[in-house]
Coordinates of C-alpha atoms in Angstrom, one line a residue:
Chain A
M656 CA 76.8 76.9 81.8
S657 CA 79.6 74.3 81.8
L658 CA 83.3 75.1 81.7
L659 CA 86.0 72.8 80.2
V660 CA 89.4 73.0 81.5
V661 CA 92.4 71.3 79.9
G662 CA 95.5 71.5 82.0
S663 CA 97.8 69.5 84.5
V664 CA 96.9 67.5 87.7
A665 CA 100.1 67.0 89.6
F666 CA 101.6 66.2 92.9
D667 CA 103.8 69.2 94.5
D668 CA 106.4 69.5 97.1
L669 CA 106.2 72.9 98.5
E670 CA 108.5 74.9 100.8
T671 CA 107.7 78.3 102.1
P672 CA 109.2 80.3 105.0
F673 CA 106.2 79.1 106.9
G674 CA 106.6 75.3 106.4
R675 CA 106.8 72.4 104.0
R676 CA 104.5 69.8 102.3
E677 CA 105.5 66.8 100.4
N678 CA 103.4 65.1 97.7
V679 CA 100.4 67.3 97.9
L680 CA 97.6 67.5 95.3
G681 CA 98.4 70.2 92.7
G682 CA 98.6 71.2 89.1
S683 CA 96.9 74.0 87.1
A684 CA 93.8 72.0 86.2
T685 CA 93.2 71.2 90.0
Y686 CA 93.4 74.6 91.4
F687 CA 91.4 75.8 88.3
S688 CA 88.6 73.2 88.7
L689 CA 88.3 73.3 92.6
S690 CA 88.0 77.0 92.4
A691 CA 85.4 77.2 89.3
S692 CA 83.3 74.4 91.0
H693 CA 82.2 77.0 93.5
F694 CA 80.3 78.7 90.5
S695 CA 79.7 76.4 87.7
P696 CA 79.8 72.8 86.4
V697 CA 83.4 71.8 85.5
Q698 CA 84.7 69.2 83.2
V699 CA 88.6 68.3 83.4
V700 CA 90.7 66.9 80.7
A701 CA 94.2 66.0 82.1
V702 CA 96.3 62.8 82.6
V703 CA 97.6 61.1 85.9
G704 CA 99.5 58.1 86.9
D705 CA 99.2 55.1 89.2
D706 CA 99.9 57.4 92.1
F707 CA 96.6 59.3 91.8
G708 CA 94.3 57.2 94.0
S709 CA 91.0 57.3 95.8
P710 CA 92.0 60.2 98.3
E711 CA 92.9 62.4 95.2
L712 CA 89.7 61.3 93.4
A713 CA 87.5 62.2 96.4
V714 CA 88.9 65.8 96.3
F715 CA 87.3 66.3 93.0
E716 CA 84.3 64.3 93.6
K717 CA 83.4 66.2 96.7
R718 CA 83.1 69.4 94.4
N719 CA 81.1 67.6 91.7
I720 CA 83.8 68.0 89.1
D721 CA 83.3 65.9 86.1
L722 CA 86.6 63.7 85.6
E723 CA 85.3 61.6 82.5
G724 CA 88.3 63.4 80.7
L725 CA 90.9 62.5 83.2
E726 CA 93.2 60.0 81.4
R727 CA 94.8 57.4 83.6
R728 CA 98.2 55.9 82.6
S729 CA 100.6 53.6 84.3
G730 CA 103.7 55.7 85.7
R731 CA 103.9 58.5 87.8
S732 CA 102.0 61.8 87.8
F733 CA 103.4 65.2 86.9
H734 CA 105.5 66.1 90.0
W735 CA 106.8 69.7 90.8
K736 CA 108.9 70.8 93.7
G737 CA 109.2 74.6 94.4
A738 CA 110.2 77.1 97.2
Y739 CA 109.3 80.6 98.0
G740 CA 111.3 83.2 100.0
Y741 CA 109.9 85.9 102.3
D742 CA 108.4 88.1 99.7
L743 CA 106.4 85.2 98.2
N744 CA 106.1 86.7 94.7
E745 CA 107.9 84.1 92.8
A746 CA 108.4 80.5 93.1
Q747 CA 111.8 79.0 92.5
T748 CA 111.4 75.7 90.7
L749 CA 113.6 73.1 92.4
D750 CA 112.5 70.1 90.3
T751 CA 110.2 69.3 87.6
Q752 CA 109.3 65.5 86.6
L753 CA 106.9 65.5 83.7
N754 CA 106.3 61.7 83.9
V755 CA 103.1 60.7 82.4
F756 CA 102.3 64.3 81.5
A757 CA 105.3 64.3 78.9
D758 CA 103.2 62.4 76.3
F759 CA 99.8 64.1 77.2
H760 CA 97.7 64.3 74.3
P761 CA 94.4 65.5 75.4
V762 CA 91.2 63.8 74.0
L763 CA 88.0 65.3 74.8
P764 CA 85.0 63.0 75.7
E765 CA 82.1 63.4 73.3
A766 CA 80.1 65.2 76.2
Y767 CA 82.7 67.9 76.5
R768 CA 82.8 69.0 72.9
E769 CA 79.8 71.2 73.3
S770 CA 81.0 73.2 76.4
P771 CA 80.6 76.9 75.8
F772 CA 83.4 78.0 78.0
L773 CA 86.9 76.5 77.4
F774 CA 90.0 77.2 79.4
L775 CA 93.3 76.2 78.0
G776 CA 95.7 75.9 80.7
N777 CA 99.4 76.1 80.5
I778 CA 100.4 73.2 78.1
H779 CA 102.1 73.2 74.6
Q780 CA 100.5 75.5 72.2
V781 CA 100.1 72.7 69.6
L782 CA 98.0 70.7 72.2
Q783 CA 96.0 73.9 73.0
L784 CA 95.1 74.3 69.3
D785 CA 94.4 70.7 69.0
V786 CA 91.9 71.0 71.9
V787 CA 90.0 73.8 70.1
R788 CA 89.8 71.8 67.0
Q789 CA 88.1 68.9 68.9
M790 CA 85.3 71.0 69.9
A791 CA 81.9 70.5 68.1
R792 CA 81.6 74.1 67.5
R793 CA 83.6 77.2 68.4
P794 CA 82.8 77.9 72.2
R795 CA 81.3 81.1 73.3
I796 CA 84.4 81.9 75.3
V797 CA 88.0 80.6 74.8
A798 CA 90.3 81.6 77.6
L799 CA 94.1 80.8 77.7
D800 CA 97.1 80.8 80.0
T801 CA 100.6 80.7 79.0
M802 CA 104.2 81.2 80.4
N803 CA 107.6 82.7 79.4
Y804 CA 108.9 79.4 78.2
W805 CA 106.2 79.2 75.3
I806 CA 106.5 82.9 74.6
R807 CA 110.3 82.7 74.2
D808 CA 110.4 79.3 72.3
Y809 CA 107.2 78.9 70.6
R810 CA 106.1 82.4 69.7
E811 CA 104.9 81.4 66.1
E812 CA 102.8 78.5 67.4
L813 CA 101.4 80.7 70.3
G814 CA 100.4 83.3 67.7
R815 CA 98.4 80.7 65.9
V816 CA 96.4 79.5 69.1
L817 CA 95.9 83.2 70.2
R818 CA 93.8 83.8 67.1
E819 CA 91.2 81.5 68.5
V820 CA 91.3 82.9 72.1
D821 CA 88.7 85.4 73.6
I822 CA 90.5 86.0 76.9
L823 CA 94.2 86.0 77.6
L824 CA 95.2 85.5 81.3
V825 CA 98.9 86.1 81.9
N826 CA 101.2 87.8 84.5
E827 CA 102.8 91.1 84.0
A828 CA 106.3 89.7 82.9
E829 CA 104.6 87.5 80.4
V830 CA 102.4 90.2 78.6
R831 CA 105.5 92.4 78.5
A832 CA 107.6 89.5 76.9
L833 CA 104.6 88.6 74.6
T834 CA 104.2 92.1 73.2
R835 CA 107.6 93.7 73.9
E836 CA 105.7 96.5 75.3
H837 CA 106.4 97.8 78.9
N838 CA 103.2 99.9 79.1
L839 CA 100.1 97.6 79.8
V840 CA 97.8 100.0 77.9
K841 CA 99.8 99.7 74.8
A842 CA 100.5 95.9 75.5
Y843 CA 96.8 95.3 75.6
R844 CA 96.4 96.8 72.0
R845 CA 99.1 94.4 70.8
V846 CA 97.3 91.5 72.4
Q847 CA 94.0 92.7 70.6
E848 CA 95.8 92.6 67.2
E849 CA 96.7 88.8 67.8
G850 CA 93.3 87.8 68.8
P851 CA 92.2 88.2 72.2
R852 CA 89.7 91.0 73.0
I853 CA 90.1 90.6 76.6
L854 CA 93.3 90.7 78.6
V855 CA 93.6 89.9 82.2
V856 CA 97.0 90.7 83.8
K857 CA 97.8 89.0 87.1
R858 CA 100.1 91.1 89.2
G859 CA 100.4 88.8 92.5
E860 CA 100.0 91.0 95.7
Y861 CA 99.2 93.9 93.4
G862 CA 96.0 92.2 92.2
V863 CA 94.6 92.0 88.7
M864 CA 94.1 94.3 85.8
L865 CA 91.5 93.8 83.4
F866 CA 91.3 95.2 79.8
T867 CA 88.3 95.2 77.6
P868 CA 87.4 97.2 74.4
E869 CA 85.0 99.2 76.5
A870 CA 86.8 99.4 79.9
I871 CA 89.8 99.1 82.1
F872 CA 89.2 97.7 85.6
S873 CA 91.7 96.9 88.5
A874 CA 91.1 95.1 91.6
P875 CA 94.0 94.6 94.4
A876 CA 94.6 91.3 96.0
Y877 CA 92.2 90.8 98.9
P878 CA 94.2 91.9 101.9
L879 CA 95.4 89.2 104.2
E880 CA 97.5 89.3 107.2
D881 CA 99.1 85.9 106.6
V882 CA 99.9 84.5 103.2
F883 CA 101.3 80.8 103.6
D884 CA 101.7 79.5 100.2
P885 CA 101.0 81.3 96.9
T886 CA 101.2 78.1 94.8
G887 CA 98.0 77.9 92.5
A888 CA 97.0 81.5 93.4
G889 CA 97.0 82.4 89.6
D890 CA 95.2 79.2 88.5
T891 CA 92.7 79.7 91.3
F892 CA 92.1 83.1 90.1
A893 CA 91.5 81.9 86.6
G894 CA 89.0 79.2 87.8
G895 CA 87.0 81.6 89.8
F896 CA 87.1 84.2 87.0
L897 CA 85.9 82.0 84.4
G898 CA 83.5 80.0 86.6
S899 CA 81.8 83.1 87.6
L900 CA 81.4 84.2 83.8
A901 CA 80.2 80.7 83.1
S902 CA 77.6 80.9 85.9
E903 CA 76.4 84.3 84.6
G904 CA 76.4 83.1 81.0
R905 CA 77.5 86.5 79.9
V906 CA 80.7 88.4 79.5
D907 CA 79.9 92.1 79.5
V908 CA 81.8 94.6 81.6
P909 CA 79.8 94.3 84.7
A910 CA 80.0 90.5 84.6
L911 CA 83.8 90.7 84.0
K912 CA 84.3 93.1 87.0
R913 CA 82.4 90.5 89.2
A914 CA 84.4 87.7 87.9
V915 CA 87.6 89.5 88.9
L916 CA 86.2 89.8 92.3
A917 CA 85.3 86.2 92.3
G918 CA 88.7 85.1 91.2
S919 CA 90.5 87.3 93.7
V920 CA 88.5 86.2 96.6
L921 CA 89.0 82.5 95.9
A922 CA 92.8 83.2 95.4
S923 CA 92.9 84.8 98.7
F924 CA 91.6 81.5 100.3
T925 CA 94.1 79.4 98.3
V926 CA 97.1 81.3 99.7
Q927 CA 96.0 81.1 103.4
Q928 CA 96.8 77.5 103.5
F929 CA 99.1 75.0 101.8
G930 CA 98.3 73.7 98.4
T931 CA 94.6 73.2 97.9
E932 CA 93.7 72.6 101.4
C933 CA 91.8 75.8 101.7
L934 CA 90.0 75.5 98.4
Q935 CA 88.8 72.0 99.5
T936 CA 87.1 73.2 102.6
V937 CA 86.0 76.7 102.1
S938 CA 82.1 77.1 102.5
G939 CA 79.9 78.8 100.3
Q940 CA 79.0 81.2 103.2
E941 CA 82.6 81.9 103.9
L942 CA 83.1 82.7 100.2
S943 CA 80.1 84.9 99.7
G944 CA 80.9 86.7 103.0
R945 CA 84.3 87.7 101.8
L946 CA 83.0 88.5 98.4
Q947 CA 80.6 90.9 100.0
R948 CA 83.3 92.4 102.1
F949 CA 85.6 92.9 99.1
S950 CA 83.0 94.6 97.0
D951 CA 82.1 97.1 100.0
M952 CA 85.8 97.7 100.3
M953 CA 86.0 98.7 96.8
R954 CA 82.7 100.5 96.5
I955 CA 83.2 104.5 96.1
D956 CA 80.2 106.8 96.7
E957 CA 79.2 109.2 94.0
L958 CA 81.7 112.0 93.5
Chain B
M1046 CA 89.2 124.6 104.8
S1047 CA 92.7 125.9 104.3
L1048 CA 95.6 123.4 104.0
L1049 CA 99.2 124.4 105.1
V1050 CA 102.2 122.7 103.5
V1051 CA 105.8 122.8 104.7
G1052 CA 108.4 121.5 102.3
S1053 CA 110.8 122.3 99.5
V1054 CA 110.6 124.6 96.5
A1055 CA 113.5 123.6 94.2
F1056 CA 114.8 123.7 90.7
D1057 CA 115.2 120.2 89.0
D1058 CA 117.3 118.8 86.1
L1059 CA 115.2 115.9 84.7
E1060 CA 116.3 113.2 82.4
T1061 CA 113.9 110.4 81.2
P1062 CA 114.0 108.0 78.2
F1063 CA 111.6 110.6 76.5
G1064 CA 113.7 113.8 77.0
R1065 CA 115.5 116.2 79.3
R1066 CA 114.7 119.5 81.0
E1067 CA 116.9 121.8 83.0
N1068 CA 116.2 124.1 85.8
V1069 CA 112.5 123.5 85.8
L1070 CA 110.4 124.4 88.9
G1071 CA 110.1 121.5 91.5
G1072 CA 110.2 120.4 95.1
S1073 CA 107.6 118.7 97.2
A1074 CA 105.9 121.9 98.4
T1075 CA 105.5 123.0 94.7
Y1076 CA 104.0 119.8 93.4
F1077 CA 101.9 119.5 96.5
S1078 CA 100.5 123.0 96.5
L1079 CA 99.8 123.1 92.7
S1080 CA 97.9 119.9 93.1
A1081 CA 96.0 120.9 96.3
S1082 CA 95.1 124.2 94.7
H1083 CA 92.6 122.6 92.5
F1084 CA 90.3 121.7 95.6
S1085 CA 91.3 124.0 98.6
P1086 CA 93.3 127.2 99.5
V1087 CA 96.8 126.4 100.1
Q1088 CA 99.5 128.0 102.3
V1089 CA 103.2 127.5 101.7
V1090 CA 106.1 127.6 104.1
A1091 CA 109.4 126.9 102.1
V1092 CA 112.6 128.7 101.4
V1093 CA 114.0 129.9 97.9
G1094 CA 117.1 131.8 96.9
D1095 CA 117.8 134.7 94.4
D1096 CA 117.1 132.3 91.5
F1097 CA 113.4 132.2 92.3
G1098 CA 112.1 135.0 90.2
S1099 CA 108.9 136.4 88.9
P1100 CA 108.3 133.5 86.4
E1101 CA 108.3 131.0 89.3
L1102 CA 106.3 133.4 91.5
A1103 CA 103.7 133.7 88.7
V1104 CA 103.1 129.8 88.6
F1105 CA 101.9 130.1 92.3
E1106 CA 100.1 133.2 91.8
K1107 CA 98.1 131.8 88.9
R1108 CA 96.7 129.1 91.3
N1109 CA 96.1 131.6 94.0
I1110 CA 98.5 129.9 96.4
D1111 CA 99.2 131.9 99.4
L1112 CA 103.1 132.5 99.6
E1113 CA 103.2 134.8 102.7
G1114 CA 105.2 131.7 104.3
L1115 CA 107.8 131.6 101.5
E1116 CA 111.2 132.8 102.7
R1117 CA 113.6 134.4 100.5
R1118 CA 117.3 134.2 101.2
S1119 CA 120.3 135.2 99.3
G1120 CA 122.0 132.3 97.4
R1121 CA 120.7 129.5 95.2
S1122 CA 117.5 127.5 95.7
F1123 CA 117.6 123.8 96.5
H1124 CA 118.6 122.0 93.2
W1125 CA 118.0 118.3 92.4
K1126 CA 119.1 116.3 89.4
G1127 CA 117.6 113.0 88.7
A1128 CA 117.2 110.4 86.0
Y1129 CA 114.8 107.6 85.0
G1130 CA 115.2 104.3 83.1
Y1131 CA 112.5 102.9 81.0
D1132 CA 110.5 101.4 84.0
L1133 CA 110.2 104.7 85.3
N1134 CA 109.5 103.4 88.9
E1135 CA 112.5 104.8 90.7
A1136 CA 114.5 107.8 90.2
Q1137 CA 118.4 107.9 90.2
T1138 CA 119.5 110.9 92.1
L1139 CA 122.4 112.5 90.2
D1140 CA 123.1 115.4 92.2
T1141 CA 121.5 117.0 95.3
Q1142 CA 122.6 120.8 96.3
L1143 CA 120.6 121.9 99.3
N1144 CA 121.9 125.6 99.0
V1145 CA 119.5 127.8 101.0
F1146 CA 117.5 124.8 102.0
A1147 CA 120.3 123.6 104.2
D1148 CA 119.5 126.1 106.8
F1149 CA 115.9 126.1 106.5
H1150 CA 114.1 126.8 109.6
P1151 CA 110.3 127.0 109.0
V1152 CA 108.6 130.0 110.6
L1153 CA 104.8 130.0 110.3
P1154 CA 103.2 133.6 109.6
E1155 CA 100.6 134.4 112.1
A1156 CA 97.7 133.7 109.7
Y1157 CA 98.9 130.0 108.9
R1158 CA 98.8 129.0 112.7
E1159 CA 95.1 128.4 112.7
S1160 CA 95.1 125.9 109.5
P1161 CA 93.0 123.0 110.3
F1162 CA 94.8 120.8 107.8
L1163 CA 98.8 120.5 107.9
F1164 CA 101.1 118.7 105.7
L1165 CA 104.6 118.0 106.7
G1166 CA 106.6 117.3 103.6
N1167 CA 109.8 115.5 103.6
I1168 CA 112.0 117.6 105.8
H1169 CA 114.1 116.8 109.1
Q1170 CA 111.9 115.5 111.9
V1171 CA 113.1 118.2 114.3
L1172 CA 111.7 120.6 111.9
Q1173 CA 108.5 118.8 111.3
L1174 CA 108.1 118.7 115.1
D1175 CA 108.9 122.4 115.5
V1176 CA 106.2 123.2 112.8
V1177 CA 103.6 121.3 114.8
R1178 CA 104.5 123.2 117.8
Q1179 CA 104.3 126.5 116.2
M1180 CA 100.6 125.9 115.5
A1181 CA 98.0 127.9 117.7
R1182 CA 96.3 124.6 118.4
R1183 CA 96.5 121.0 117.2
P1184 CA 95.2 121.0 113.7
R1185 CA 92.3 118.6 112.9
I1186 CA 94.6 116.7 110.5
V1187 CA 98.3 116.4 110.5
A1188 CA 99.7 114.5 107.4
L1189 CA 103.4 113.5 107.1
D1190 CA 105.4 112.3 104.4
T1191 CA 109.0 110.9 105.1
M1192 CA 111.7 108.8 103.4
N1193 CA 114.3 106.1 103.9
Y1194 CA 117.0 108.4 104.7
W1195 CA 115.1 109.5 107.9
I1196 CA 113.8 106.1 108.8
R1197 CA 117.4 104.8 108.8
D1198 CA 119.1 107.6 110.6
Y1199 CA 116.6 109.3 112.5
R1200 CA 114.2 106.6 113.7
E1201 CA 113.9 108.0 117.2
E1202 CA 113.1 111.5 116.1
L1203 CA 110.8 110.2 113.5
G1204 CA 109.0 108.4 116.3
R1205 CA 108.4 111.6 118.2
V1206 CA 106.9 113.4 115.3
L1207 CA 104.7 110.3 114.4
R1208 CA 102.9 110.7 117.8
E1209 CA 101.5 114.0 116.4
V1210 CA 100.5 112.7 113.0
D1211 CA 96.9 111.5 111.8
I1212 CA 97.9 110.2 108.3
L1213 CA 101.1 108.8 107.2
L1214 CA 101.9 109.0 103.4
V1215 CA 104.8 106.7 102.4
N1216 CA 105.9 104.4 99.6
E1217 CA 105.9 100.7 100.0
A1218 CA 109.7 100.3 100.8
E1219 CA 109.5 103.1 103.2
V1220 CA 106.5 101.6 105.2
R1221 CA 108.3 98.2 105.3
A1222 CA 111.6 99.9 106.5
L1223 CA 109.6 101.8 109.1
T1224 CA 107.9 98.8 110.6
R1225 CA 110.0 95.9 109.7
E1226 CA 107.0 94.1 108.6
H1227 CA 106.7 93.0 104.9
N1228 CA 102.9 92.4 105.1
L1229 CA 101.1 95.7 104.7
V1230 CA 98.2 94.7 106.9
K1231 CA 100.4 94.0 109.7
A1232 CA 102.6 97.2 108.9
Y1233 CA 99.5 99.2 109.3
R1234 CA 99.0 97.9 112.8
R1235 CA 102.6 98.9 113.8
V1236 CA 102.0 102.3 112.3
Q1237 CA 98.8 102.8 114.4
E1238 CA 100.8 101.9 117.4
E1239 CA 103.1 104.9 116.8
G1240 CA 100.5 107.3 116.3
P1241 CA 98.8 107.8 112.8
R1242 CA 95.5 106.3 112.4
I1243 CA 95.5 106.4 108.7
L1244 CA 98.1 105.0 106.4
V1245 CA 98.5 105.8 102.7
V1246 CA 100.9 103.5 100.7
K1247 CA 102.0 105.0 97.3
R1248 CA 102.9 102.0 95.0
G1249 CA 103.8 103.9 91.8
E1250 CA 102.1 102.2 88.8
Y1251 CA 100.2 99.9 91.1
G1252 CA 98.4 102.9 92.7
V1253 CA 97.6 103.5 96.3
M1254 CA 96.5 101.5 99.2
L1255 CA 94.7 103.1 102.0
F1256 CA 94.2 101.8 105.7
T1257 CA 91.9 103.1 108.2
P1258 CA 90.7 101.4 111.3
E1259 CA 87.3 101.0 109.4
A1260 CA 88.4 100.0 106.1
I1261 CA 91.1 99.0 103.5
F1262 CA 90.8 100.6 100.0
S1263 CA 93.1 100.4 97.1
A1264 CA 93.0 102.2 93.9
P1265 CA 95.2 101.6 90.7
A1266 CA 97.1 104.3 89.0
Y1267 CA 94.9 105.9 86.3
P1268 CA 95.9 104.0 83.2
L1269 CA 97.9 106.0 80.8
E1270 CA 99.4 105.0 77.5
D1271 CA 102.4 107.5 77.9
V1272 CA 104.2 108.4 81.0
F1273 CA 106.8 110.9 80.5
D1274 CA 108.2 111.9 83.8
P1275 CA 107.2 110.5 87.2
T1276 CA 109.0 113.4 89.1
G1277 CA 106.6 114.8 91.7
A1278 CA 103.9 112.0 91.4
G1279 CA 103.9 111.2 95.1
D1280 CA 103.7 114.8 96.2
T1281 CA 101.0 115.6 93.6
F1282 CA 99.1 112.6 94.8
A1283 CA 99.5 113.9 98.5
G1284 CA 98.4 117.5 97.4
G1285 CA 95.2 116.1 95.6
F1286 CA 94.6 113.7 98.5
L1287 CA 94.8 116.3 101.3
G1288 CA 93.3 119.1 99.1
S1289 CA 90.1 117.1 98.4
L1290 CA 89.9 116.1 102.3
A1291 CA 90.3 119.9 103.2
S1292 CA 87.6 120.9 100.7
E1293 CA 85.2 118.4 102.1
G1294 CA 86.2 119.3 105.6
R1295 CA 85.7 115.7 106.7
V1296 CA 87.9 112.6 106.9
D1297 CA 85.5 109.6 107.1
V1298 CA 86.0 106.7 104.8
P1299 CA 83.8 107.8 101.7
A1300 CA 85.8 111.1 101.9
L1301 CA 89.0 109.3 102.2
K1302 CA 88.1 107.1 99.0
R1303 CA 87.3 110.2 97.1
A1304 CA 90.6 111.8 98.1
V1305 CA 92.5 108.8 96.9
L1306 CA 90.8 109.2 93.6
A1307 CA 91.5 112.8 93.4
G1308 CA 95.1 112.4 94.3
S1309 CA 95.5 109.6 91.8
V1310 CA 94.0 111.5 88.9
L1311 CA 96.1 114.7 89.6
A1312 CA 99.2 112.5 89.6
S1313 CA 98.1 110.9 86.3
F1314 CA 98.4 114.5 84.9
T1315 CA 101.7 115.4 86.4
V1316 CA 103.3 112.2 84.8
Q1317 CA 102.2 113.1 81.4
Q1318 CA 104.4 116.1 80.8
F1319 CA 107.6 117.2 82.4
G1320 CA 108.0 118.8 85.8
T1321 CA 105.0 120.8 86.7
E1322 CA 103.8 121.7 83.2
C1323 CA 100.7 119.7 83.2
L1324 CA 99.6 120.6 86.8
Q1325 CA 100.0 124.3 85.7
T1326 CA 97.8 124.0 82.6
V1327 CA 95.2 121.3 83.5
S1328 CA 91.6 122.7 83.5
G1329 CA 89.0 122.0 86.1
Q1330 CA 86.9 120.5 83.4
E1331 CA 89.7 118.0 82.4
L1332 CA 90.3 117.2 85.9
S1333 CA 86.6 116.4 86.8
G1334 CA 86.1 114.6 83.5
R1335 CA 89.0 112.2 84.3
L1336 CA 87.8 111.9 87.9
Q1337 CA 84.4 110.8 86.6
R1338 CA 86.0 108.3 84.1
F1339 CA 88.1 106.9 86.9
S1340 CA 85.2 106.6 89.2
D1341 CA 83.1 104.8 86.5
M1342 CA 86.1 102.6 85.9
M1343 CA 86.2 101.3 89.3
R1344 CA 82.5 100.9 90.0
I1345 CA 81.2 97.5 90.5
D1346 CA 77.5 96.8 90.2
E1347 CA 75.9 94.9 93.1
L1348 CA 76.9 91.3 93.2

């Protein structure tokens, strides 16, 4: 089944203890769609400027990502500059230039409005809600990402869009800020009261925790010796997670667990190189090999 | 198979956001042995003072724990006072009175010297090494716990005892301090160079990560809505982990994974009440029920 993502396509300047890159392709919708494309057809709604040229276009085309919803405007694309220290857990934002993204008003092409899976990337809640309203009918699954900025300053608007959401994907600090609950089991109950019946908590190197009404599941990050650049790991996870669900066309507990594994493994490729380098080049064989090893790693024989 | 533990038996004053208790039974060997006793016979080598009376004795006797190696001296037992904030991840030590523990020189009763499983609790490295030397032969498994204090000030002595160790159980900060490696996969290689072929990294609410030459495994903490008192969680984990291995009499990967689950589930009982309250009263049925739920929770259907 097809999967629609609304988010940002950007250029990033990245600095980690292991090196730096300037003007590399980034943005939540970029990581998300490259990742999801390994499992399902993906449609992108985003905005770019004149600096988005044929090399960038080729990255998406190689992965058969539908860009009918990519708006082009005159001006520069969204630009983000960030740096990481040795523990790589949190980016320090050095500069954010919204550029054409400042006036982004997502408009869904006709063909996108029937998508059964919708991912609302980290954009203004009013825009997220507007996207939901543009759909021909309620999608089977609406998933949403948000961040502390919206939680702090737009809590009411966030509440309105959460009512339309099935799956909330956030990090640990965000779910605690959103629910004012430190304990995640309790925080999940608060989240359910606001709408989403499924909660995915992203915990960086500690992996991911999934809450559903029937089950709690947790997977570690795929263990790696070398992590070069964590940029985009969360969006890559979300793409693999929802891409896997869309390809199965079901969202029961076994499918959700497999989706957690898929998202985790894709994120492990992302962090092994700078930006989207690894996501662009990883083969289906490498992906399924690592997925199998991850599943074997986690398997427990009967007690 | 029987399991020998050398460590501390203490009285604790505990303060958490949910209440306080004074003079409750504590110490690494106490949590360890109560936990392990759910799976295997346990022998304890420790020292206590005059304040250790029949109520305390009864706690061990009810769980059929062998106290032939419990030395009694005149004076007060080891006393620890600690407090936790709301995040419950790290204890703040308010007071430590070593008392009779200051001159502790473990002497193994004859019957203990053949034990195939040995756990060296967090005591001076010179004493840990002396215990190994007192064994009639090299045990099948020697496991060791340590802490930052020894890593910082007794690194050379620690290196000598590590050569005798099969399984190292430490927390994340400790393994990083020990190996001067942030990445745990790399840290494990350094640990292997020093002796232990198996590493268990305790991560509090993030659970446990197991490294063996053949596999890496990770389990979350058993999810709970209410954590009252994390005191002894690490020692409880170690007791359940080694008790499970001793009861199986094997230390291959499937047995090690089951041991991680056993230790995690026992630790989840410990933190639900103050001190050793829950460990004293939990039934075999409650334990196996939670163990089964934990295993179901973690199960992944074939990809």
